[in-house]
PDB file of C-alpha atoms in Angstrom:
ATOM      1  CA  UNK R   1     160.928 -65.767  53.008  1.00 55.00           C
ATOM      2  CA  UNK R   2     158.738 -69.029  52.466  1.00 58.00           C
ATOM      3  CA  UNK R   3     158.225 -71.832  54.435  1.00 54.00           C
ATOM      4  CA  UNK R   4     157.905 -75.485  53.090  1.00 61.00           C
ATOM      5  CA  UNK R   5     156.185 -77.626  55.312  1.00 56.00           C
ATOM      6  CA  UNK R   6     159.347 -79.622  55.888  1.00 55.00           C
ATOM      7  CA  UNK R   7     160.599 -76.324  57.679  1.00 74.00           C
ATOM      8  CA  UNK R   8     158.700 -76.599  60.255  1.00 91.00           C
ATOM      9  CA  UNK R   9     159.770 -79.625  61.308  1.00 93.00           C
ATOM     10  CA  UNK R  10     162.038 -80.474  63.664  1.00 96.00           C
ATOM     11  CA  UNK R  11     165.388 -83.323  62.594  1.00 95.00           C
ATOM     12  CA  UNK R  12     163.818 -86.870  62.835  1.00 95.00           C
ATOM     13  CA  UNK R  13     167.733 -87.563  64.090  1.00 96.00           C
ATOM     14  CA  UNK R  14     167.742 -85.751  66.856  1.00 97.00           C
ATOM     15  CA  UNK R  15     164.085 -85.924  68.510  1.00 98.00           C
ATOM     16  CA  UNK R  16     164.254 -90.042  68.052  1.00 97.00           C
ATOM     17  CA  UNK R  17     167.791 -89.490  69.929  1.00 97.00           C
ATOM     18  CA  UNK R  18     166.230 -87.116  72.642  1.00 98.00           C
ATOM     19  CA  UNK R  19     163.795 -89.556  73.285  1.00 98.00           C
ATOM     20  CA  UNK R  20     165.838 -92.667  73.697  1.00 97.00           C
ATOM     21  CA  UNK R  21     168.003 -90.909  75.755  1.00 96.00           C
ATOM     22  CA  UNK R  22     165.251 -90.141  78.000  1.00 97.00           C
ATOM     23  CA  UNK R  23     163.405 -93.292  77.910  1.00 98.00           C
ATOM     24  CA  UNK R  24     164.805 -96.688  80.056  1.00 97.00           C
ATOM     25  CA  UNK R  25     167.188 -98.623  77.683  1.00 96.00           C
ATOM     26  CA  UNK R  26     165.806-100.895  74.962  1.00 95.00           C
ATOM     27  CA  UNK R  27     162.103 -99.250  75.166  1.00 97.00           C
ATOM     28  CA  UNK R  28     160.951 -99.508  71.863  1.00 97.00           C
ATOM     29  CA  UNK R  29     159.883 -96.077  69.667  1.00 97.00           C
ATOM     30  CA  UNK R  30     157.258 -96.653  66.937  1.00 94.00           C
ATOM     31  CA  UNK R  31     157.572 -94.548  63.991  1.00 95.00           C
ATOM     32  CA  UNK R  32     154.190 -93.037  64.957  1.00 96.00           C
ATOM     33  CA  UNK R  33     155.331 -92.387  68.027  1.00 97.00           C
ATOM     34  CA  UNK R  34     158.276 -90.634  67.071  1.00 97.00           C
ATOM     35  CA  UNK R  35     156.221 -88.556  64.196  1.00 97.00           C
ATOM     36  CA  UNK R  36     153.942 -87.385  66.869  1.00 97.00           C
ATOM     37  CA  UNK R  37     156.411 -86.036  69.253  1.00 98.00           C
ATOM     38  CA  UNK R  38     158.185 -84.517  66.356  1.00 98.00           C
ATOM     39  CA  UNK R  39     155.128 -82.355  65.590  1.00 97.00           C
ATOM     40  CA  UNK R  40     153.893 -81.672  69.574  1.00 98.00           C
ATOM     41  CA  UNK R  41     157.530 -80.377  69.656  1.00 98.00           C
ATOM     42  CA  UNK R  42     157.016 -78.031  66.924  1.00 97.00           C
ATOM     43  CA  UNK R  43     153.494 -77.297  67.327  1.00 97.00           C
ATOM     44  CA  UNK R  44     155.595 -76.098  71.647  1.00 98.00           C
ATOM     45  CA  UNK R  45     157.816 -73.968  69.625  1.00 98.00           C
ATOM     46  CA  UNK R  46     154.429 -72.092  67.957  1.00 97.00           C
ATOM     47  CA  UNK R  47     153.070 -71.926  71.504  1.00 97.00           C
ATOM     48  CA  UNK R  48     155.989 -70.495  73.449  1.00 98.00           C
ATOM     49  CA  UNK R  49     156.784 -68.238  71.082  1.00 98.00           C
ATOM     50  CA  UNK R  50     153.058 -66.700  71.038  1.00 97.00           C
ATOM     51  CA  UNK R  51     153.265 -66.844  74.186  1.00 97.00           C
ATOM     52  CA  UNK R  52     156.562 -64.781  74.874  1.00 98.00           C
ATOM     53  CA  UNK R  53     155.423 -62.474  72.378  1.00 97.00           C
ATOM     54  CA  UNK R  54     152.720 -61.444  74.937  1.00 97.00           C
ATOM     55  CA  UNK R  55     155.578 -60.652  77.006  1.00 97.00           C
ATOM     56  CA  UNK R  56     157.908 -57.924  74.575  1.00 97.00           C
ATOM     57  CA  UNK R  57     154.537 -56.469  73.710  1.00 96.00           C
ATOM     58  CA  UNK R  58     153.848 -56.206  77.448  1.00 96.00           C
ATOM     59  CA  UNK R  59     157.233 -54.629  78.331  1.00 95.00           C
ATOM     60  CA  UNK R  60     156.439 -52.600  74.822  1.00 96.00           C
ATOM     61  CA  UNK R  61     159.606 -54.342  73.332  1.00 96.00           C
ATOM     62  CA  UNK R  62     159.575 -55.288  70.020  1.00 95.00           C
ATOM     63  CA  UNK R  63     162.784 -58.016  70.182  1.00 97.00           C
ATOM     64  CA  UNK R  64     161.731 -61.310  72.451  1.00 97.00           C
ATOM     65  CA  UNK R  65     164.327 -61.862  74.825  1.00 97.00           C
ATOM     66  CA  UNK R  66     165.286 -64.482  77.544  1.00 98.00           C
ATOM     67  CA  UNK R  67     162.834 -63.354  80.159  1.00 98.00           C
ATOM     68  CA  UNK R  68     160.037 -63.628  77.440  1.00 98.00           C
ATOM     69  CA  UNK R  69     160.892 -67.395  77.433  1.00 98.00           C
ATOM     70  CA  UNK R  70     161.333 -67.585  80.752  1.00 98.00           C
ATOM     71  CA  UNK R  71     157.647 -65.973  81.142  1.00 98.00           C
ATOM     72  CA  UNK R  72     156.228 -68.135  79.162  1.00 98.00           C
ATOM     73  CA  UNK R  73     157.122 -71.367  80.290  1.00 98.00           C
ATOM     74  CA  UNK R  74     155.711 -70.011  83.744  1.00 98.00           C
ATOM     75  CA  UNK R  75     152.676 -69.406  81.851  1.00 97.00           C
ATOM     76  CA  UNK R  76     152.349 -72.875  80.000  1.00 98.00           C
ATOM     77  CA  UNK R  77     152.656 -74.815  83.236  1.00 97.00           C
ATOM     78  CA  UNK R  78     156.177 -75.724  82.489  1.00 98.00           C
ATOM     79  CA  UNK R  79     157.718 -74.185  85.385  1.00 98.00           C
ATOM     80  CA  UNK R  80     159.837 -77.053  86.037  1.00 98.00           C
ATOM     81  CA  UNK R  81     161.955 -76.375  83.511  1.00 98.00           C
ATOM     82  CA  UNK R  82     162.507 -72.821  84.184  1.00 98.00           C
ATOM     83  CA  UNK R  83     165.207 -73.809  86.878  1.00 98.00           C
ATOM     84  CA  UNK R  84     167.422 -75.956  84.313  1.00 98.00           C
ATOM     85  CA  UNK R  85     166.983 -73.612  81.402  1.00 98.00           C
ATOM     86  CA  UNK R  86     168.312 -70.532  83.430  1.00 98.00           C
ATOM     87  CA  UNK R  87     171.471 -72.725  83.998  1.00 97.00           C
ATOM     88  CA  UNK R  88     172.228 -73.465  80.572  1.00 97.00           C
ATOM     89  CA  UNK R  89     171.928 -70.153  79.936  1.00 98.00           C
ATOM     90  CA  UNK R  90     174.522 -69.116  82.460  1.00 97.00           C
ATOM     91  CA  UNK R  91     176.300 -72.261  80.103  1.00 97.00           C
ATOM     92  CA  UNK R  92     175.932 -70.813  76.924  1.00 97.00           C
ATOM     93  CA  UNK R  93     176.743 -67.022  77.908  1.00 96.00           C
ATOM     94  CA  UNK R  94     179.992 -67.902  78.863  1.00 95.00           C
ATOM     95  CA  UNK R  95     180.484 -70.175  75.573  1.00 93.00           C
ATOM     96  CA  UNK R  96     179.672 -67.318  73.231  1.00 92.00           C
ATOM     97  CA  UNK R  97     181.719 -65.020  75.342  1.00 92.00           C
ATOM     98  CA  UNK R  98     184.813 -67.634  75.403  1.00 90.00           C
ATOM     99  CA  UNK R  99     183.844 -67.588  71.288  1.00 88.00           C
ATOM    100  CA  UNK R 100     184.001 -63.882  70.945  1.00 88.00           C
ATOM    101  CA  UNK R 101     187.102 -63.211  72.962  1.00 89.00           C
ATOM    102  CA  UNK R 102     188.571 -65.592  70.979  1.00 88.00           C
ATOM    103  CA  UNK R 103     187.876 -64.634  67.742  1.00 87.00           C
ATOM    104  CA  UNK R 104     189.376 -61.120  68.702  1.00 87.00           C
ATOM    105  CA  UNK R 105     192.463 -63.276  69.651  1.00 87.00           C
ATOM    106  CA  UNK R 106     192.222 -64.279  66.074  1.00 85.00           C
ATOM    107  CA  UNK R 107     191.663 -61.264  64.343  1.00 85.00           C
ATOM    108  CA  UNK R 108     194.884 -60.180  65.735  1.00 84.00           C
ATOM    109  CA  UNK R 109     197.037 -63.131  64.929  1.00 82.00           C
ATOM    110  CA  UNK R 110     195.936 -62.872  61.725  1.00 80.00           C
ATOM    111  CA  UNK R 111     197.252 -59.860  60.947  1.00 77.00           C
ATOM    112  CA  UNK R 112     200.395 -61.769  61.380  1.00 73.00           C
ATOM    113  CA  UNK R 113     202.310 -64.203  60.020  1.00 59.00           C
ATOM    114  CA  UNK R 114     200.316 -67.180  62.112  1.00 61.00           C
ATOM    115  CA  UNK R 115     197.904 -67.063  59.247  1.00 61.00           C
ATOM    116  CA  UNK R 116     198.248 -70.742  59.003  1.00 62.00           C
ATOM    117  CA  UNK R 117     196.969 -71.855  62.188  1.00 58.00           C
ATOM    118  CA  UNK R 118     193.849 -69.535  62.253  1.00 56.00           C
ATOM    119  CA  UNK R 119     192.846 -70.987  59.229  1.00 56.00           C
ATOM    120  CA  UNK R 120     192.443 -74.186  60.690  1.00 57.00           C
ATOM    121  CA  UNK R 121     190.066 -72.739  63.981  1.00 55.00           C
ATOM    122  CA  UNK R 122     188.567 -70.397  61.386  1.00 54.00           C
ATOM    123  CA  UNK R 123     186.237 -73.443  59.862  1.00 50.00           C
ATOM    124  CA  UNK R 124     185.173 -74.467  62.658  1.00 50.00           C
ATOM    125  CA  UNK R 125     184.054 -71.413  63.469  1.00 48.00           C
ATOM    126  CA  UNK R 126     182.213 -70.508  60.613  1.00 47.00           C
ATOM    127  CA  UNK R 127     179.302 -71.848  61.493  1.00 47.00           C
ATOM    128  CA  UNK R 128     178.586 -70.081  65.023  1.00 49.00           C
ATOM    129  CA  UNK R 129     179.581 -66.940  62.716  1.00 47.00           C
ATOM    130  CA  UNK R 130     177.161 -67.526  60.535  1.00 48.00           C
ATOM    131  CA  UNK R 131     174.717 -67.744  63.100  1.00 48.00           C
ATOM    132  CA  UNK R 132     175.785 -64.373  64.405  1.00 47.00           C
ATOM    133  CA  UNK R 133     175.343 -62.954  60.710  1.00 45.00           C
ATOM    134  CA  UNK R 134     171.994 -64.195  60.856  1.00 46.00           C
ATOM    135  CA  UNK R 135     170.946 -62.752  63.923  1.00 47.00           C
ATOM    136  CA  UNK R 136     172.133 -59.329  62.846  1.00 45.00           C
ATOM    137  CA  UNK R 137     169.831 -60.040  59.914  1.00 44.00           C
ATOM    138  CA  UNK R 138     166.513 -59.808  62.947  1.00 43.00           C
ATOM    139  CA  UNK R 139     167.934 -56.766  63.862  1.00 43.00           C
ATOM    140  CA  UNK R 140     166.370 -55.644  60.648  1.00 41.00           C
ATOM    141  CA  UNK R 141     162.174 -55.093  61.019  1.00 43.00           C
ATOM    142  CA  UNK R 142     160.031 -57.991  59.377  1.00 42.00           C
ATOM    143  CA  UNK R 143     157.008 -57.421  57.616  1.00 40.00           C
TER     144      UNK R 143
ATOM    145  CA  UNK N   1     182.833 -78.686  62.074  1.00 38.00           C
ATOM    146  CA  UNK N   2     182.724 -81.861  64.171  1.00 40.00           C
ATOM    147  CA  UNK N   3     182.169 -80.274  67.524  1.00 43.00           C
ATOM    148  CA  UNK N   4     179.285 -78.606  66.627  1.00 47.00           C
ATOM    149  CA  UNK N   5     177.331 -81.096  64.482  1.00 46.00           C
ATOM    150  CA  UNK N   6     175.179 -83.926  66.200  1.00 46.00           C
ATOM    151  CA  UNK N   7     177.401 -84.171  69.238  1.00 48.00           C
ATOM    152  CA  UNK N   8     175.828 -85.567  72.208  1.00 52.00           C
ATOM    153  CA  UNK N   9     178.204 -83.315  74.476  1.00 65.00           C
ATOM    154  CA  UNK N  10     176.722 -80.279  73.258  1.00 83.00           C
ATOM    155  CA  UNK N  11     174.764 -77.787  75.112  1.00 92.00           C
ATOM    156  CA  UNK N  12     171.937 -78.163  73.035  1.00 95.00           C
ATOM    157  CA  UNK N  13     171.265 -80.860  70.116  1.00 96.00           C
ATOM    158  CA  UNK N  14     167.768 -79.138  67.944  1.00 97.00           C
ATOM    159  CA  UNK N  15     169.443 -76.917  65.767  1.00 96.00           C
ATOM    160  CA  UNK N  16     169.071 -73.389  66.346  1.00 97.00           C
ATOM    161  CA  UNK N  17     168.187 -72.380  62.629  1.00 95.00           C
ATOM    162  CA  UNK N  18     166.072 -74.606  62.355  1.00 96.00           C
ATOM    163  CA  UNK N  19     163.735 -73.349  65.601  1.00 97.00           C
ATOM    164  CA  UNK N  20     164.305 -70.016  64.477  1.00 96.00           C
ATOM    165  CA  UNK N  21     162.276 -70.626  61.211  1.00 95.00           C
ATOM    166  CA  UNK N  22     159.288 -72.324  63.401  1.00 96.00           C
ATOM    167  CA  UNK N  23     159.470 -68.784  65.402  1.00 97.00           C
ATOM    168  CA  UNK N  24     159.055 -66.757  62.707  1.00 95.00           C
ATOM    169  CA  UNK N  25     156.547 -68.331  61.252  1.00 95.00           C
ATOM    170  CA  UNK N  26     154.348 -66.555  63.560  1.00 92.00           C
ATOM    171  CA  UNK N  27     153.525 -63.724  61.923  1.00 90.00           C
ATOM    172  CA  UNK N  28     153.519 -60.907  64.804  1.00 90.00           C
ATOM    173  CA  UNK N  29     157.123 -62.004  65.828  1.00 95.00           C
ATOM    174  CA  UNK N  30     159.660 -59.305  64.803  1.00 92.00           C
ATOM    175  CA  UNK N  31     163.021 -60.196  65.920  1.00 95.00           C
ATOM    176  CA  UNK N  32     164.065 -62.830  68.846  1.00 97.00           C
ATOM    177  CA  UNK N  33     167.616 -61.934  70.730  1.00 96.00           C
ATOM    178  CA  UNK N  34     169.907 -65.060  70.390  1.00 97.00           C
ATOM    179  CA  UNK N  35     169.431 -65.772  74.206  1.00 98.00           C
ATOM    180  CA  UNK N  36     165.706 -66.086  73.653  1.00 98.00           C
ATOM    181  CA  UNK N  37     166.513 -68.332  70.630  1.00 98.00           C
ATOM    182  CA  UNK N  38     168.660 -70.577  72.371  1.00 98.00           C
ATOM    183  CA  UNK N  39     166.252 -70.637  75.573  1.00 98.00           C
ATOM    184  CA  UNK N  40     163.363 -71.747  73.272  1.00 98.00           C
ATOM    185  CA  UNK N  41     165.552 -74.678  71.939  1.00 98.00           C
ATOM    186  CA  UNK N  42     166.806 -75.998  75.153  1.00 98.00           C
ATOM    187  CA  UNK N  43     163.042 -75.864  76.556  1.00 98.00           C
ATOM    188  CA  UNK N  44     161.359 -77.582  73.060  1.00 98.00           C
ATOM    189  CA  UNK N  45     164.585 -80.760  74.132  1.00 98.00           C
ATOM    190  CA  UNK N  46     163.256 -80.602  77.593  1.00 98.00           C
ATOM    191  CA  UNK N  47     159.807 -80.993  76.605  1.00 98.00           C
ATOM    192  CA  UNK N  48     160.093 -83.832  75.016  1.00 98.00           C
ATOM    193  CA  UNK N  49     161.854 -85.386  77.223  1.00 98.00           C
ATOM    194  CA  UNK N  50     159.076 -84.946  79.649  1.00 98.00           C
ATOM    195  CA  UNK N  51     156.774 -85.537  76.877  1.00 98.00           C
ATOM    196  CA  UNK N  52     158.447 -88.976  76.437  1.00 98.00           C
ATOM    197  CA  UNK N  53     158.642 -89.788  79.644  1.00 98.00           C
ATOM    198  CA  UNK N  54     155.556 -88.826  81.247  1.00 98.00           C
ATOM    199  CA  UNK N  55     153.704 -90.960  78.062  1.00 98.00           C
ATOM    200  CA  UNK N  56     156.214 -93.895  78.545  1.00 97.00           C
ATOM    201  CA  UNK N  57     155.052 -93.716  82.715  1.00 97.00           C
ATOM    202  CA  UNK N  58     151.893 -93.491  82.421  1.00 97.00           C
ATOM    203  CA  UNK N  59     150.552 -95.339  79.465  1.00 95.00           C
ATOM    204  CA  UNK N  60     150.367 -99.074  78.590  1.00 95.00           C
ATOM    205  CA  UNK N  61     152.788 -99.736  76.020  1.00 93.00           C
ATOM    206  CA  UNK N  62     155.632-100.110  78.781  1.00 92.00           C
ATOM    207  CA  UNK N  63     153.361-103.536  78.977  1.00 94.00           C
ATOM    208  CA  UNK N  64     155.299-104.371  75.609  1.00 95.00           C
ATOM    209  CA  UNK N  65     158.277-102.217  76.647  1.00 96.00           C
ATOM    210  CA  UNK N  66     157.051 -99.789  74.086  1.00 97.00           C
ATOM    211  CA  UNK N  67     156.169 -96.263  73.737  1.00 98.00           C
ATOM    212  CA  UNK N  68     153.300 -96.040  71.298  1.00 97.00           C
ATOM    213  CA  UNK N  69     151.029 -93.435  69.763  1.00 97.00           C
ATOM    214  CA  UNK N  70     148.473 -94.025  71.746  1.00 96.00           C
ATOM    215  CA  UNK N  71     150.376 -93.666  75.067  1.00 97.00           C
ATOM    216  CA  UNK N  72     150.700 -90.090  73.491  1.00 98.00           C
ATOM    217  CA  UNK N  73     147.629 -89.355  72.651  1.00 97.00           C
ATOM    218  CA  UNK N  74     146.251 -90.334  76.063  1.00 97.00           C
ATOM    219  CA  UNK N  75     148.423 -88.067  78.068  1.00 98.00           C
ATOM    220  CA  UNK N  76     147.364 -85.017  75.458  1.00 97.00           C
ATOM    221  CA  UNK N  77     143.814 -85.875  77.045  1.00 96.00           C
ATOM    222  CA  UNK N  78     144.294 -86.937  80.407  1.00 96.00           C
ATOM    223  CA  UNK N  79     146.922 -84.265  81.547  1.00 97.00           C
ATOM    224  CA  UNK N  80     145.983 -80.636  81.491  1.00 96.00           C
ATOM    225  CA  UNK N  81     149.602 -79.313  80.623  1.00 97.00           C
ATOM    226  CA  UNK N  82     149.679 -81.335  77.807  1.00 98.00           C
ATOM    227  CA  UNK N  83     146.264 -80.603  76.124  1.00 97.00           C
ATOM    228  CA  UNK N  84     146.960 -77.824  73.785  1.00 97.00           C
ATOM    229  CA  UNK N  85     148.411 -81.127  71.997  1.00 98.00           C
ATOM    230  CA  UNK N  86     144.752 -82.474  72.276  1.00 96.00           C
ATOM    231  CA  UNK N  87     144.309 -81.995  68.612  1.00 95.00           C
ATOM    232  CA  UNK N  88     146.939 -82.455  66.984  1.00 95.00           C
ATOM    233  CA  UNK N  89     147.100 -86.453  68.977  1.00 96.00           C
ATOM    234  CA  UNK N  90     143.487 -87.243  68.474  1.00 94.00           C
ATOM    235  CA  UNK N  91     142.663 -90.598  69.944  1.00 91.00           C
ATOM    236  CA  UNK N  92     142.528 -93.529  67.322  1.00 87.00           C
ATOM    237  CA  UNK N  93     139.525 -95.942  67.151  1.00 83.00           C
ATOM    238  CA  UNK N  94     139.055 -98.977  64.861  1.00 83.00           C
ATOM    239  CA  UNK N  95     136.540 -97.483  62.078  1.00 87.00           C
ATOM    240  CA  UNK N  96     134.265-100.723  62.941  1.00 87.00           C
ATOM    241  CA  UNK N  97     134.000-100.040  66.640  1.00 87.00           C
ATOM    242  CA  UNK N  98     133.243 -96.168  65.442  1.00 87.00           C
ATOM    243  CA  UNK N  99     130.084 -97.166  63.177  1.00 90.00           C
ATOM    244  CA  UNK N 100     128.990 -99.714  66.035  1.00 90.00           C
ATOM    245  CA  UNK N 101     128.994 -96.306  68.505  1.00 88.00           C
ATOM    246  CA  UNK N 102     126.514 -94.479  65.796  1.00 90.00           C
ATOM    247  CA  UNK N 103     124.385 -96.906  65.421  1.00 91.00           C
ATOM    248  CA  UNK N 104     124.515 -97.397  69.051  1.00 90.00           C
ATOM    249  CA  UNK N 105     124.098 -93.485  69.258  1.00 88.00           C
ATOM    250  CA  UNK N 106     121.088 -93.567  67.062  1.00 88.00           C
ATOM    251  CA  UNK N 107     119.196 -96.408  68.541  1.00 88.00           C
ATOM    252  CA  UNK N 108     120.069 -94.953  72.887  1.00 85.00           C
ATOM    253  CA  UNK N 109     119.851 -91.645  71.731  1.00 75.00           C
ATOM    254  CA  UNK N 110     122.283 -91.011  74.243  1.00 60.00           C
ATOM    255  CA  UNK N 111     126.149 -90.748  73.703  1.00 56.00           C
ATOM    256  CA  UNK N 112     126.992 -94.582  74.387  1.00 50.00           C
ATOM    257  CA  UNK N 113     130.557 -94.206  75.739  1.00 51.00           C
ATOM    258  CA  UNK N 114     130.204 -96.827  78.640  1.00 53.00           C
ATOM    259  CA  UNK N 115     131.970 -99.769  77.561  1.00 52.00           C
ATOM    260  CA  UNK N 116     134.630 -98.374  75.169  1.00 50.00           C
ATOM    261  CA  UNK N 117     136.358 -96.399  76.883  1.00 49.00           C
ATOM    262  CA  UNK N 118     138.261 -98.055  79.680  1.00 48.00           C
ATOM    263  CA  UNK N 119     139.672 -94.871  81.482  1.00 46.00           C
ATOM    264  CA  UNK N 120     137.213 -91.623  81.264  1.00 46.00           C
ATOM    265  CA  UNK N 121     135.844 -91.676  84.402  1.00 44.00           C
ATOM    266  CA  UNK N 122     133.871 -87.968  83.358  1.00 43.00           C
ATOM    267  CA  UNK N 123     132.761 -89.550  80.638  1.00 43.00           C
ATOM    268  CA  UNK N 124     130.974 -92.483  82.491  1.00 40.00           C
ATOM    269  CA  UNK N 125     129.047 -89.746  85.137  1.00 41.00           C
ATOM    270  CA  UNK N 126     127.868 -87.966  82.324  1.00 38.00           C
ATOM    271  CA  UNK N 127     126.342 -91.240  80.135  1.00 40.00           C
ATOM    272  CA  UNK N 128     125.146 -92.179  83.674  1.00 34.00           C
ATOM    273  CA  UNK N 129     123.354 -88.741  84.007  1.00 36.00           C
ATOM    274  CA  UNK N 130     122.135 -88.314  81.057  1.00 35.00           C
ATOM    275  CA  UNK N 131     121.118 -91.681  80.229  1.00 38.00           C
ATOM    276  CA  UNK N 132     117.223 -92.674  80.436  1.00 44.00           C
ATOM    277  CA  UNK N 133     116.171 -95.714  82.181  1.00 44.00           C
ATOM    278  CA  UNK N 134     119.261 -97.149  81.710  1.00 42.00           C
TER     279      UNK N 134
END
């Protein structure tokens, strides 16, 4: 897949919001500063990925897993992130399990007469389903 | 759809799809498990918060209630944890100042960094060591 330069950038609006929420109210963030942080974030992703990948390779695995990312954070001297990341991961996993259960139940209902209700919920879940499908694509070996 | 897009209550705000694109641009990476993708996105958010707050706290922008580029490049240079950013956040200097520095270097034959840089203690030491009769 050919990446255009803008694809390696993160959405400005989201970056700006994260910065604003972290700083005291009313602090002005120059456009230059915002853009610099955005670039720094992209570099962080690359650095973290490379580092995590080293751990995966050490474990003779081709798929990066959660442990690799956490090990990378320690290696990069961002140990302070490890505890909050583990917490978030628990919540995320619960959410994902919950969604799977909900989808299973929905599929059962869809076969019965309640098709109108499930069509509504399906719209919300389409994006999540896409994520899952995209993940399945990843199981194939690239390059 | 409303629950998924742009919600502050969401577990993570950065889009996983975009994070994945960046991760996959690394040639040596073959596949990424969903948990790893989530963690990378979340870590990046924590990173943005940390970089912003650290730079604001240690920088001079707050004298004017602002976060400036200079605060960020200062952080990249001074703080070991953020040194991997030094190349993409270079210090900026006025062209006129730079030209003066070049002229001084020519004249003195030494690295002229005495009054130009307030905060570089290490460089001051270097100048003292290397200076010939100054």
